[in-house]
XYZ file of C-alpha atoms in Angstrom:
555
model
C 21.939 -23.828 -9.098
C 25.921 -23.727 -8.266
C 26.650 -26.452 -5.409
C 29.198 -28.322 -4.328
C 30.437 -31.840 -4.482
C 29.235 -34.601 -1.785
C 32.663 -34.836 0.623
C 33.459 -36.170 4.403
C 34.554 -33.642 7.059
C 35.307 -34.271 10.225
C 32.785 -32.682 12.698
C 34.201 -29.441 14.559
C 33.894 -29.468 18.770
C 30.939 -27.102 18.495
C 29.045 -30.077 16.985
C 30.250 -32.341 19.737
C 27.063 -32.856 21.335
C 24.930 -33.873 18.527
C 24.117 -37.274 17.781
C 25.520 -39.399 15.316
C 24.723 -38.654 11.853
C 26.817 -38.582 8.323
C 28.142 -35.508 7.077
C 27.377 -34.648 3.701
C 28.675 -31.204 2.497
C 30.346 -28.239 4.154
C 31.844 -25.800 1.492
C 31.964 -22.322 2.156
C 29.240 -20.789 0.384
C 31.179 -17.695 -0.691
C 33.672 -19.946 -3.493
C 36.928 -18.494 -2.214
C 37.098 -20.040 1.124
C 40.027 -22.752 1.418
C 42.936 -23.360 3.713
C 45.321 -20.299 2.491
C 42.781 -17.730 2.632
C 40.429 -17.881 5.375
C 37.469 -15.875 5.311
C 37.271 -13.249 8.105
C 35.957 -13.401 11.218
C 32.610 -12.067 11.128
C 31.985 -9.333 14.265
C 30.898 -9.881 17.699
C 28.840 -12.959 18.473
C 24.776 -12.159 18.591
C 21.954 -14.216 19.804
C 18.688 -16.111 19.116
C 15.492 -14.449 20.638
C 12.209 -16.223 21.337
C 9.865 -16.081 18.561
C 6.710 -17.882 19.508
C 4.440 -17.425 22.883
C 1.525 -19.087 24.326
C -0.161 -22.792 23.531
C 2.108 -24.991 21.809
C 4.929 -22.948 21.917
C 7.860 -25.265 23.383
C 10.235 -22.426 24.005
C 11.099 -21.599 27.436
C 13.503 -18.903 26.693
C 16.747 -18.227 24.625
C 18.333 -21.514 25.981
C 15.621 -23.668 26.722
C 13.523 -25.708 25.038
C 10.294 -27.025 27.318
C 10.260 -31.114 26.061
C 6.686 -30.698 24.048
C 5.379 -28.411 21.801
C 6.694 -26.562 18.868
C 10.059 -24.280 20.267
C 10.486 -21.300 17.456
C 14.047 -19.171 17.896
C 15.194 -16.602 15.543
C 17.789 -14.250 15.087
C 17.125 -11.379 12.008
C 20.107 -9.254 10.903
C 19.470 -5.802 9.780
C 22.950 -5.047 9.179
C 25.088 -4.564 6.531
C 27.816 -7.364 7.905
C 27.659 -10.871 8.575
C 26.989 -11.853 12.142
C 28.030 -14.997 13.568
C 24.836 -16.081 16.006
C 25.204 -18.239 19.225
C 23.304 -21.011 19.555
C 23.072 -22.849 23.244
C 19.211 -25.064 23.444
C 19.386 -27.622 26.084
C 16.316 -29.731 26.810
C 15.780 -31.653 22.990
C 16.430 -35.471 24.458
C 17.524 -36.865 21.135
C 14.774 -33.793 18.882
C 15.697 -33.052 15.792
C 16.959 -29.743 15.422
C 15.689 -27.508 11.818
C 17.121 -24.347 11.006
C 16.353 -22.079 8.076
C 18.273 -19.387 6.685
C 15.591 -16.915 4.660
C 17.180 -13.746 2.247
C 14.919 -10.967 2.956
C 16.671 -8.716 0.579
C 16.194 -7.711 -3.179
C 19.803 -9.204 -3.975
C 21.259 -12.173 -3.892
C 23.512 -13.282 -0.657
C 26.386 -15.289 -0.469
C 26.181 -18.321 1.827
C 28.429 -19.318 4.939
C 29.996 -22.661 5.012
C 27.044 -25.138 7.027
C 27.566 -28.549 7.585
C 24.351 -30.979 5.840
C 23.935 -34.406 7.160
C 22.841 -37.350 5.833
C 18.750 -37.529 6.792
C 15.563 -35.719 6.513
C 15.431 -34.596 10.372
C 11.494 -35.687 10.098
C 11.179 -39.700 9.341
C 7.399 -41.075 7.809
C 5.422 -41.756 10.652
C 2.294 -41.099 9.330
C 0.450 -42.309 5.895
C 1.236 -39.428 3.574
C -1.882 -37.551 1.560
C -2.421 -39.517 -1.543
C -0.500 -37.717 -4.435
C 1.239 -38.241 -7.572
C 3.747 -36.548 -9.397
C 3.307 -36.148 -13.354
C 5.725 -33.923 -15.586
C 4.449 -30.345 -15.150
C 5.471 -27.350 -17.091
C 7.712 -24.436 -15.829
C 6.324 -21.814 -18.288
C 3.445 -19.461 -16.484
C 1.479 -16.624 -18.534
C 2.059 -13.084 -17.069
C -1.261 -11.498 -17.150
C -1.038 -8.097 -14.892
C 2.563 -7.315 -16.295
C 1.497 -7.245 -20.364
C -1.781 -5.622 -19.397
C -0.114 -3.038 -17.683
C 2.197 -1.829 -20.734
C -1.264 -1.819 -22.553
C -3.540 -0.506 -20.845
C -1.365 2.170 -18.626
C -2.183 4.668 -21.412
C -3.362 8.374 -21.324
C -7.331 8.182 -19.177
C -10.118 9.837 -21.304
C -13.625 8.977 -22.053
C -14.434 6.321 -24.090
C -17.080 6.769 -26.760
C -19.823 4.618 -26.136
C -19.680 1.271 -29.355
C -22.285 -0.762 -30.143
C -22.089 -3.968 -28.070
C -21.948 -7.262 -31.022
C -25.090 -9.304 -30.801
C -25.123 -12.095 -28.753
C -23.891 -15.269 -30.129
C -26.517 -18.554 -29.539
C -25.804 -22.097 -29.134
C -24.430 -23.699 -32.371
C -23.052 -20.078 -33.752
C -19.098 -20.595 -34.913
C -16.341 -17.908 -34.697
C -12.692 -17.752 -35.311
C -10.704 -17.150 -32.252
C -7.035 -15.998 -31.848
C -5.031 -18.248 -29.392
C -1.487 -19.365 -28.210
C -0.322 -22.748 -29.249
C 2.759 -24.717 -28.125
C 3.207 -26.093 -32.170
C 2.147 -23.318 -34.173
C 2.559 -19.894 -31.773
C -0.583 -17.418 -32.225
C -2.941 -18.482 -34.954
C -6.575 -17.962 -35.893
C -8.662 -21.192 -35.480
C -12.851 -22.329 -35.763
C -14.295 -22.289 -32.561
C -18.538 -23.286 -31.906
C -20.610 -22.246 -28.835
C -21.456 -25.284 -27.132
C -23.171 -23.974 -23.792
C -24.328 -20.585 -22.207
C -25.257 -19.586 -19.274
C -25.781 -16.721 -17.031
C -23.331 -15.993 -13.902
C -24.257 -13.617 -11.055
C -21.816 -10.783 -10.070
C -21.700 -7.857 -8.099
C -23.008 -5.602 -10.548
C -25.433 -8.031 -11.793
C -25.680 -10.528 -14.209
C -23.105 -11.849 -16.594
C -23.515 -14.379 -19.763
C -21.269 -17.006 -19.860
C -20.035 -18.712 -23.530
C -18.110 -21.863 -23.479
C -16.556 -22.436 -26.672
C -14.924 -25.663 -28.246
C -12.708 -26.048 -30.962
C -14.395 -27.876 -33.512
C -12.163 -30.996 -33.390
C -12.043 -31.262 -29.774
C -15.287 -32.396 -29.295
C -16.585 -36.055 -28.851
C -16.018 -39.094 -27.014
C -12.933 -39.674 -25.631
C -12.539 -36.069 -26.327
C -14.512 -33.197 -24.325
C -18.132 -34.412 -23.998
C -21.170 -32.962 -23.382
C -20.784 -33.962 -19.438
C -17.283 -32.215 -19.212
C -19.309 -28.996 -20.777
C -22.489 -29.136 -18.628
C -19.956 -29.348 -15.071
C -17.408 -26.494 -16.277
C -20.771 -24.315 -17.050
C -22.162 -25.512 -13.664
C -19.127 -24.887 -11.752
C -18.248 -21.811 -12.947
C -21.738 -20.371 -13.315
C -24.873 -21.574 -11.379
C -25.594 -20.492 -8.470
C -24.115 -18.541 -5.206
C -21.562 -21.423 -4.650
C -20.389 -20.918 -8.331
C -16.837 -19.703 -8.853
C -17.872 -16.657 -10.606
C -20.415 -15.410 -7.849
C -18.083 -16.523 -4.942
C -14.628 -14.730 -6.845
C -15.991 -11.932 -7.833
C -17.396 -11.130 -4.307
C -13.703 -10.571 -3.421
C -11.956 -9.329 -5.928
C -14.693 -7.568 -7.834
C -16.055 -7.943 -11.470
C -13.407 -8.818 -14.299
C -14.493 -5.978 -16.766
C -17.241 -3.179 -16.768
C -17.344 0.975 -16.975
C -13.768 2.407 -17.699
C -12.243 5.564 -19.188
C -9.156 3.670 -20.715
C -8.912 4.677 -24.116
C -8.582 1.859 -27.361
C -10.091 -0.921 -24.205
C -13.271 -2.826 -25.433
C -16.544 -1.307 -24.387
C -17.777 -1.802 -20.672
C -20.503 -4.365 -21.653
C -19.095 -7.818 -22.363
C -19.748 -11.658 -22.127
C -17.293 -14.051 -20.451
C -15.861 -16.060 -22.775
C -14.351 -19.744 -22.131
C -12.352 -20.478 -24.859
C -11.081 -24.600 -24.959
C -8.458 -25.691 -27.140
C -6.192 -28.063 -28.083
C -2.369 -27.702 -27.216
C -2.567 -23.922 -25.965
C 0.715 -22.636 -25.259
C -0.326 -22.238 -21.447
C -2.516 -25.186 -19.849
C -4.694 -21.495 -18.797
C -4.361 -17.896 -19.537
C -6.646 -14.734 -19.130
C -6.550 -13.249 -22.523
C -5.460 -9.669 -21.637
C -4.644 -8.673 -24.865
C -7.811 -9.161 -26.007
C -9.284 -6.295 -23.793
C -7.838 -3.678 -26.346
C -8.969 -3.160 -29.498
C -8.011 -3.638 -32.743
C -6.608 -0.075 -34.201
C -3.729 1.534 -35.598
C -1.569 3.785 -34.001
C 1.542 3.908 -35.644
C 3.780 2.326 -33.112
C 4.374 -0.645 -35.211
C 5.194 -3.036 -31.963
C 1.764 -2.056 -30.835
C -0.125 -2.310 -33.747
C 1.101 -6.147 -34.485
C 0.401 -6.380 -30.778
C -3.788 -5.640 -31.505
C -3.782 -6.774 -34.690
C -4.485 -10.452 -33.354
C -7.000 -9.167 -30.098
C -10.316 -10.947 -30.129
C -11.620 -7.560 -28.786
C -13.398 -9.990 -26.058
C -13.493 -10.789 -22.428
C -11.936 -14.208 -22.643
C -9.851 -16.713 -20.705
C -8.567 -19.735 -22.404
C -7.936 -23.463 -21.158
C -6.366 -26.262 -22.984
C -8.522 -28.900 -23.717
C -6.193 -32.018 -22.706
C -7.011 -31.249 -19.114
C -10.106 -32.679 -19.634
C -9.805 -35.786 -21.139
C -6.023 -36.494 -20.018
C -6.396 -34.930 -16.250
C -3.758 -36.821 -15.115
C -0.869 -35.260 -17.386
C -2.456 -31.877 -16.175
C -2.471 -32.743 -12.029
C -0.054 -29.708 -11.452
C -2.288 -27.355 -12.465
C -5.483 -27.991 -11.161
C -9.070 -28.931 -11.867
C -10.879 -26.378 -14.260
C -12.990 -24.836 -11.854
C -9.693 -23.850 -9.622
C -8.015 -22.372 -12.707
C -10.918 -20.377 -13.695
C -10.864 -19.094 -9.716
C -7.043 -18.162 -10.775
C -7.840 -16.989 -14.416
C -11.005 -14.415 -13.021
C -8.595 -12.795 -10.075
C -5.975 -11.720 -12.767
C -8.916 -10.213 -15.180
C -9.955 -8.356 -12.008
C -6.902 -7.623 -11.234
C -6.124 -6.010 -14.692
C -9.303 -4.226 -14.684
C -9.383 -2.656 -10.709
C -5.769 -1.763 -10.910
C -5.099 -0.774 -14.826
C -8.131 -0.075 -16.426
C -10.083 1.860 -13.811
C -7.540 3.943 -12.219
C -6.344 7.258 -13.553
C -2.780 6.045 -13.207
C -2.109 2.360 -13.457
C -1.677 0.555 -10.303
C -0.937 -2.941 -11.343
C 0.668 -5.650 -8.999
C 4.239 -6.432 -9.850
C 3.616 -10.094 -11.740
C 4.681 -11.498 -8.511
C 1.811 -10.565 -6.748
C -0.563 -10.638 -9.305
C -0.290 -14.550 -9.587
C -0.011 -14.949 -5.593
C -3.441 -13.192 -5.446
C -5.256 -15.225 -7.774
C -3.641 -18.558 -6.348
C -4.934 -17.690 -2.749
C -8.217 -17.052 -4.641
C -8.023 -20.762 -5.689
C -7.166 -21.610 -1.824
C -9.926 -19.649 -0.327
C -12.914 -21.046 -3.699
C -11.235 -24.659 -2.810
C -14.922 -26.635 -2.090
C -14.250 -30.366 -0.396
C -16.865 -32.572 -1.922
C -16.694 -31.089 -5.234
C -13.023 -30.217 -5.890
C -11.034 -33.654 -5.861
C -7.874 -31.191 -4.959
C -6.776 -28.731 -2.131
C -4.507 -26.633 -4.822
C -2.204 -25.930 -1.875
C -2.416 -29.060 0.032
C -2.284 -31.496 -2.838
C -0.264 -29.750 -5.312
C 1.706 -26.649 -4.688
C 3.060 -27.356 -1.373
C 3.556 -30.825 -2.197
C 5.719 -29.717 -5.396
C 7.276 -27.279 -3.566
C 8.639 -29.692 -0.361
C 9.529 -32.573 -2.622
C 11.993 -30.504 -4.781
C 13.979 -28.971 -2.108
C 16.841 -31.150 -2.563
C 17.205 -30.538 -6.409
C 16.870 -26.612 -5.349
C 13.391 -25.528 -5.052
C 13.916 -23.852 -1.918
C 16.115 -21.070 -3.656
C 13.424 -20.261 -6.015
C 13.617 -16.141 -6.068
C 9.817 -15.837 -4.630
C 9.346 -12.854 -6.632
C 11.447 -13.807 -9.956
C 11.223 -17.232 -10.212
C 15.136 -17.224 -11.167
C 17.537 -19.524 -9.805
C 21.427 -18.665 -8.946
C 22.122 -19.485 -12.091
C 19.944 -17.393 -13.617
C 17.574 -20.019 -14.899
C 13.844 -19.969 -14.737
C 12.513 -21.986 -11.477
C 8.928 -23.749 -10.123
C 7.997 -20.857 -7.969
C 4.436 -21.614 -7.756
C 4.818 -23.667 -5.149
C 6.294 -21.062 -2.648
C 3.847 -18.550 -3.732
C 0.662 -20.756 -3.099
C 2.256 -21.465 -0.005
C 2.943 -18.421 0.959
C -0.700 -17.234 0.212
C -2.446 -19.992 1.673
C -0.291 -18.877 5.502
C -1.323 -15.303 5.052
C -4.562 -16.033 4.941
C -5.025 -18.456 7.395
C -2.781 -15.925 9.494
C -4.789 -12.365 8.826
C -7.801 -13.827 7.172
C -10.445 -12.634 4.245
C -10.304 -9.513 5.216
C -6.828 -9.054 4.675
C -7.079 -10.576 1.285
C -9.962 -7.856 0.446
C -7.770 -5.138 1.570
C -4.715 -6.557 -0.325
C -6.519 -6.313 -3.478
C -7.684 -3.069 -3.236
C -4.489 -1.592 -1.695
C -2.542 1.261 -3.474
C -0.293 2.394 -0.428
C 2.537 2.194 -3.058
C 3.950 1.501 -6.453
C 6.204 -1.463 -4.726
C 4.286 -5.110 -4.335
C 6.028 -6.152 -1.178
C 5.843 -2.613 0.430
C 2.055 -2.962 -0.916
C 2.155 -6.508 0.957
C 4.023 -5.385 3.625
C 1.146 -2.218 4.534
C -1.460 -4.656 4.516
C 0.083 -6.991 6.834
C 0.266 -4.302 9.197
C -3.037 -3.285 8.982
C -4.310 -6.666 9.561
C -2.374 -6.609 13.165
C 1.104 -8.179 11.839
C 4.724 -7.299 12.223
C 4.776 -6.922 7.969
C 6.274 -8.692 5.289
C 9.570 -9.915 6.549
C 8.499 -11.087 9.966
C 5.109 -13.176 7.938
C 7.980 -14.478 5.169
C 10.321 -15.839 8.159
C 7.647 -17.371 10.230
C 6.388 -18.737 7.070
C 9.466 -20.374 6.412
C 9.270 -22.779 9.345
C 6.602 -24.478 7.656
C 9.689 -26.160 5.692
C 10.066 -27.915 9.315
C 6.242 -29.682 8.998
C 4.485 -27.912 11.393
C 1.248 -29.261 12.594
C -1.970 -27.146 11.599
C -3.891 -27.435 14.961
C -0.816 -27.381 17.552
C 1.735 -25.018 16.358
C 2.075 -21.558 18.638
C -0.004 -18.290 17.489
C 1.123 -16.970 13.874
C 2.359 -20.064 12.703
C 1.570 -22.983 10.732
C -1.589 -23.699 8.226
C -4.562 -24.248 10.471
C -7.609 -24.453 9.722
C -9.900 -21.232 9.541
C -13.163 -19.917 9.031
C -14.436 -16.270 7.860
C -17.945 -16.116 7.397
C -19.166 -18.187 4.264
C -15.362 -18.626 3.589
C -13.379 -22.016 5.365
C -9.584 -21.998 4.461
C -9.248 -26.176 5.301
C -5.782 -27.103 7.733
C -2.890 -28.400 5.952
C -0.947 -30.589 8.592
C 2.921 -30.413 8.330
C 2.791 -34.208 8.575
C 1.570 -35.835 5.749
C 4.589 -34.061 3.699
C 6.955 -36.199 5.857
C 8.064 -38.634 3.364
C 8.116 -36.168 0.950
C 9.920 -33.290 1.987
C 13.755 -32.779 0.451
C 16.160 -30.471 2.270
C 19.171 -29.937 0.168
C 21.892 -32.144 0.493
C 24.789 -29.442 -0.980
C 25.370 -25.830 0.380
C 25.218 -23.159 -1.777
C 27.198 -20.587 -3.092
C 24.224 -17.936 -3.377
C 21.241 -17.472 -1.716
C 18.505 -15.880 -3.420
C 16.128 -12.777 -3.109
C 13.299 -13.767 -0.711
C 14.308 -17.951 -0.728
C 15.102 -20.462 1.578
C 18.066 -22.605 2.780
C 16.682 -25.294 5.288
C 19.135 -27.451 7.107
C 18.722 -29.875 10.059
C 20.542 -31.415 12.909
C 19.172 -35.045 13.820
C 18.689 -36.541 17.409
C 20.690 -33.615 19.505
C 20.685 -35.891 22.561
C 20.591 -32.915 25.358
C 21.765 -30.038 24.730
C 22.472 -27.890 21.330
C 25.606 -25.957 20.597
C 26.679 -24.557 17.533
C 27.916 -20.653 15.766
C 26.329 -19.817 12.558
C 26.889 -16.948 10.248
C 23.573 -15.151 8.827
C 24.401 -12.917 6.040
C 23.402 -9.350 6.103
C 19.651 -8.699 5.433
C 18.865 -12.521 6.174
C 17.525 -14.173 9.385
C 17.858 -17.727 10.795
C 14.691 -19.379 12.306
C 15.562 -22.642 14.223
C 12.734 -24.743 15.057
C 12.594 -27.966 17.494
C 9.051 -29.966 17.619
């Protein structure tokens, strides 16, 4: 990410009424602004509106914050111009002041010059959640976007094949899988439990496989195997029975032509340094054949013509190394949405209607959110990892993490998981189960966020933009049982389904607002800045780029 060096500047009059606090950076965001060629002035001055109501909202009106509560202003701008907004707040008696800047366009916008100072505006006054912070990897399997290009093929009826006998306990088999040391290779695999899940349509066998040298003491033991099988498979709490009741069965009937027959096993595949600590092995739901598209037929030649998903076996014996991504049962929560995804969307439908990758991974981390069991899971995914990761790196530039192309302003690959999750885990504790049922299933359009956007809408909110600001305040730590209507992570319950509160303020000592401006602002990221201990009353112009909006909070 382009920033600019640390400098003193002496504050301008419209600051005059903040407190005392160091200046840190305020470059012009654009790169061409300096003394001989001023940039120019932006048009007429516009100005915040209201944007919370009822309980806990602090906001009195445009100018006026109440003294309590959680005050929520925002301006949006749908033009094609810059607009220079008016702020005027009187009423904070020495609150800090948050303000985020959110690009709700597909491009990239370049930034205004802001002033940073030196603090986080939200000091540790509360023990923070136990955490801890190994190295995690940036690298994420794709599984809707590949299955798409392969199974988005010409519909017709698949001849009925023979499905292979079933394997027993003890029976070895050579399985294809990705590797970090040695790319895609064919290695001896033995069936070390099986069990039976229960699904919608019925019931499914279950095969957890080992590779051979994987398997031991100090290694993956018989216990490991007998929880992963219980987990995943017994019973209605299971994370089969309870994922597949929302998004549906990961394989069964289809009319997708060179896709392996409707009747299969789920297959858990462990091994040892996988390229991907989990992956759904969509490439292994076509068969092998020959075409005579040579890229396609290398492509098949390595499918395991199964229904498999595949975790690394180092998770199990080295968990800490492997905190970022989750205990096994949450990534098999993740790893069955995106075979259900791939199968509802691509197989089934005459005409594919797969999620942009994007939304495909959002989905199946909200699955992990909503299958999250306290008691059994030592992790909230959201609470303890993703939203942790994804506060404590906003000063190295993890708030301008393109949401939907994890690509920084430089063009580099960045952690976007952590937005994403986040993200998720406010939609649903906005709109609810239902909304995530009707998300799945909804084929309003070929475009992800216009398909997010629709079933917003039909779950009673304002759409995509208006959830994607609001959910940007939760940069400023909102509490989860006092922040106003439509904000915030609270806690909520939908039936058999409880989506647990995640309180703003056990992230205080870890959350990291940027200390440089930037030059570029990417699609659908953040830019959170703050103004410490405004003693009365707050004064100060802004410039929001076209197609972004400004949220300022006060709590």
């Amino acid at each position: 990410m382009l920033s600019f060096s640390l400098r003193m500047r002496t504050l301008p009059l419209r600051l005059a009424l903040l407190g005392p606090a160091l200046v840190l950076s305020a470059c012009g965001g654009d790169g061409a602004v300096t003394p001989d060629t001023p940039e120019p002035p932006p048009p007429a001055v516009a100005r915040l509106a209201v944007d919370c109501s009822g309980p806990h909202c602090g906001a009195v009106d445009a100018h006026r914050y109440l003294g309590s509560g959680v005050g929520i202003w925002q301006y949006t701008n749908t033009t094609g111009e810059r607009r220079e907004v008016e702020i005027d707040i009187s009423g904070l008696a020495g609150k800090d002041v948050q303000l985020i800047m959110t690009n709700h366009d597909d491009a990239p916008l370049k930034m205004p010059g802001i002033e940073l100072f030196e603090r986080s505006p939200y000091p540790a006054d509360v023990p923070a959640a136990a955490r801890r912070a190994p190295a995690f990897s940036l690298a994420m399997p794709v599984a809707s976007k590949q299955a798409a290009e392969n199974l988005a093929t010409e519909k017709q009826a698949t001849a009925s094949r023979a499905v292979a006998p079933a394997s027993v306990v003890g029976a070895t088999r050579l399985w294809w899988v990705d590797t970090w040391t040695e790319g895609r290779v064919e290695r001896p695999f033995t069936l070390h439990r099986q069990g039976q899940a229960q699904g919608p349509d019925g019931s499914r066998r279950v095969n957890i496989w080992l590779e051979d040298d994987q398997y031991g003491d100090g290694l993956v033991d018989d216990a490991m195997l007998d929880t992963l099988l219980q987990r995943v498979a017994a019973g209605p709490r299971s994370v089969y029975t309870r994922a597949t009741e929302l998004a549906g069965e990961p394989w069964g009937q289809h009319e997708t032509a060179g896709a392996i027959p409707p009747a299969q096993d789920l297959n858990i595949v462990l091994g040892k340094e996988l390229a991907y600590v989990s992956y759904p092995g969509s490439r292994d739901l076509r068969i092998r054949q020959q075409t005579g598209n040579p890229d396609f037929d290398e492509y098949v030649r390595t499918s395991n013509e199964a229904l498999a998903v595949y975790l690394t076996t180092e998770r199990f014996y080295q968990p800490d190394d492997y905190y970022d991504s989750g205990e096994p049962p949450a990534a098999m929560a993740l790893l069955l949405t995106q075979l259900a995804n791939i199968y509802h969307r691509s197989a089934l439908p005459a005409n594919d209607q797969s999620f942009e990758p994007w939304l495909d991974m959002m989905t199946a981390l909200m699955m992990q959110d909503i299958l999250y069991l306290p008691g059994s899971d030592a992790y909230q995914p959201v609470g303890d990892i993703y939203r942790w990761y994804w506060l404590s790196m906003g000063a190295t530039g993890g708030f301008n993490c393109g949401l939907k192309t994890a690509r920084d302003a430089a063009d580099n690959s960045c952690y976007v998981l952590g937005a994403q999750a986040t993200f998720g885990a406010y939609l649903l504790r906005q709109y609810g189960i239902g909304f995530y049922r009707q998300l799945l299933r909804n084929t309003s359009s070929a475009d992800s966020w216009a398909i997010l956007d629709d079933a917003i809408k039909q779950a009673g909110g304002e759409g995509a933009d208006a959830a994607l600001r609001r959910f940007a305040t939760n940069i400023a730590l909102l509490p989860a049982a006092a922040s106003p209507k439509g904000y915030g992570l609270p806690e909520r319950t939908d039936g058999a389904y409880t989506l647990a509160a995640i309180d703003g303020a056990t992230y205080a000592s870890e959350l990291a607002l940027p200390t440089d401006t930037i030059m570029t602002l990417m699609p659908r990221a953040f830019f959170p800045f703050a103004r410490p201990a405004v003693r009365d009353t707050y004064r100060e112009n802004i410039v929001v780029p076209p197609h972004a909006s400004l949220s300022v909070v006060v709590r």
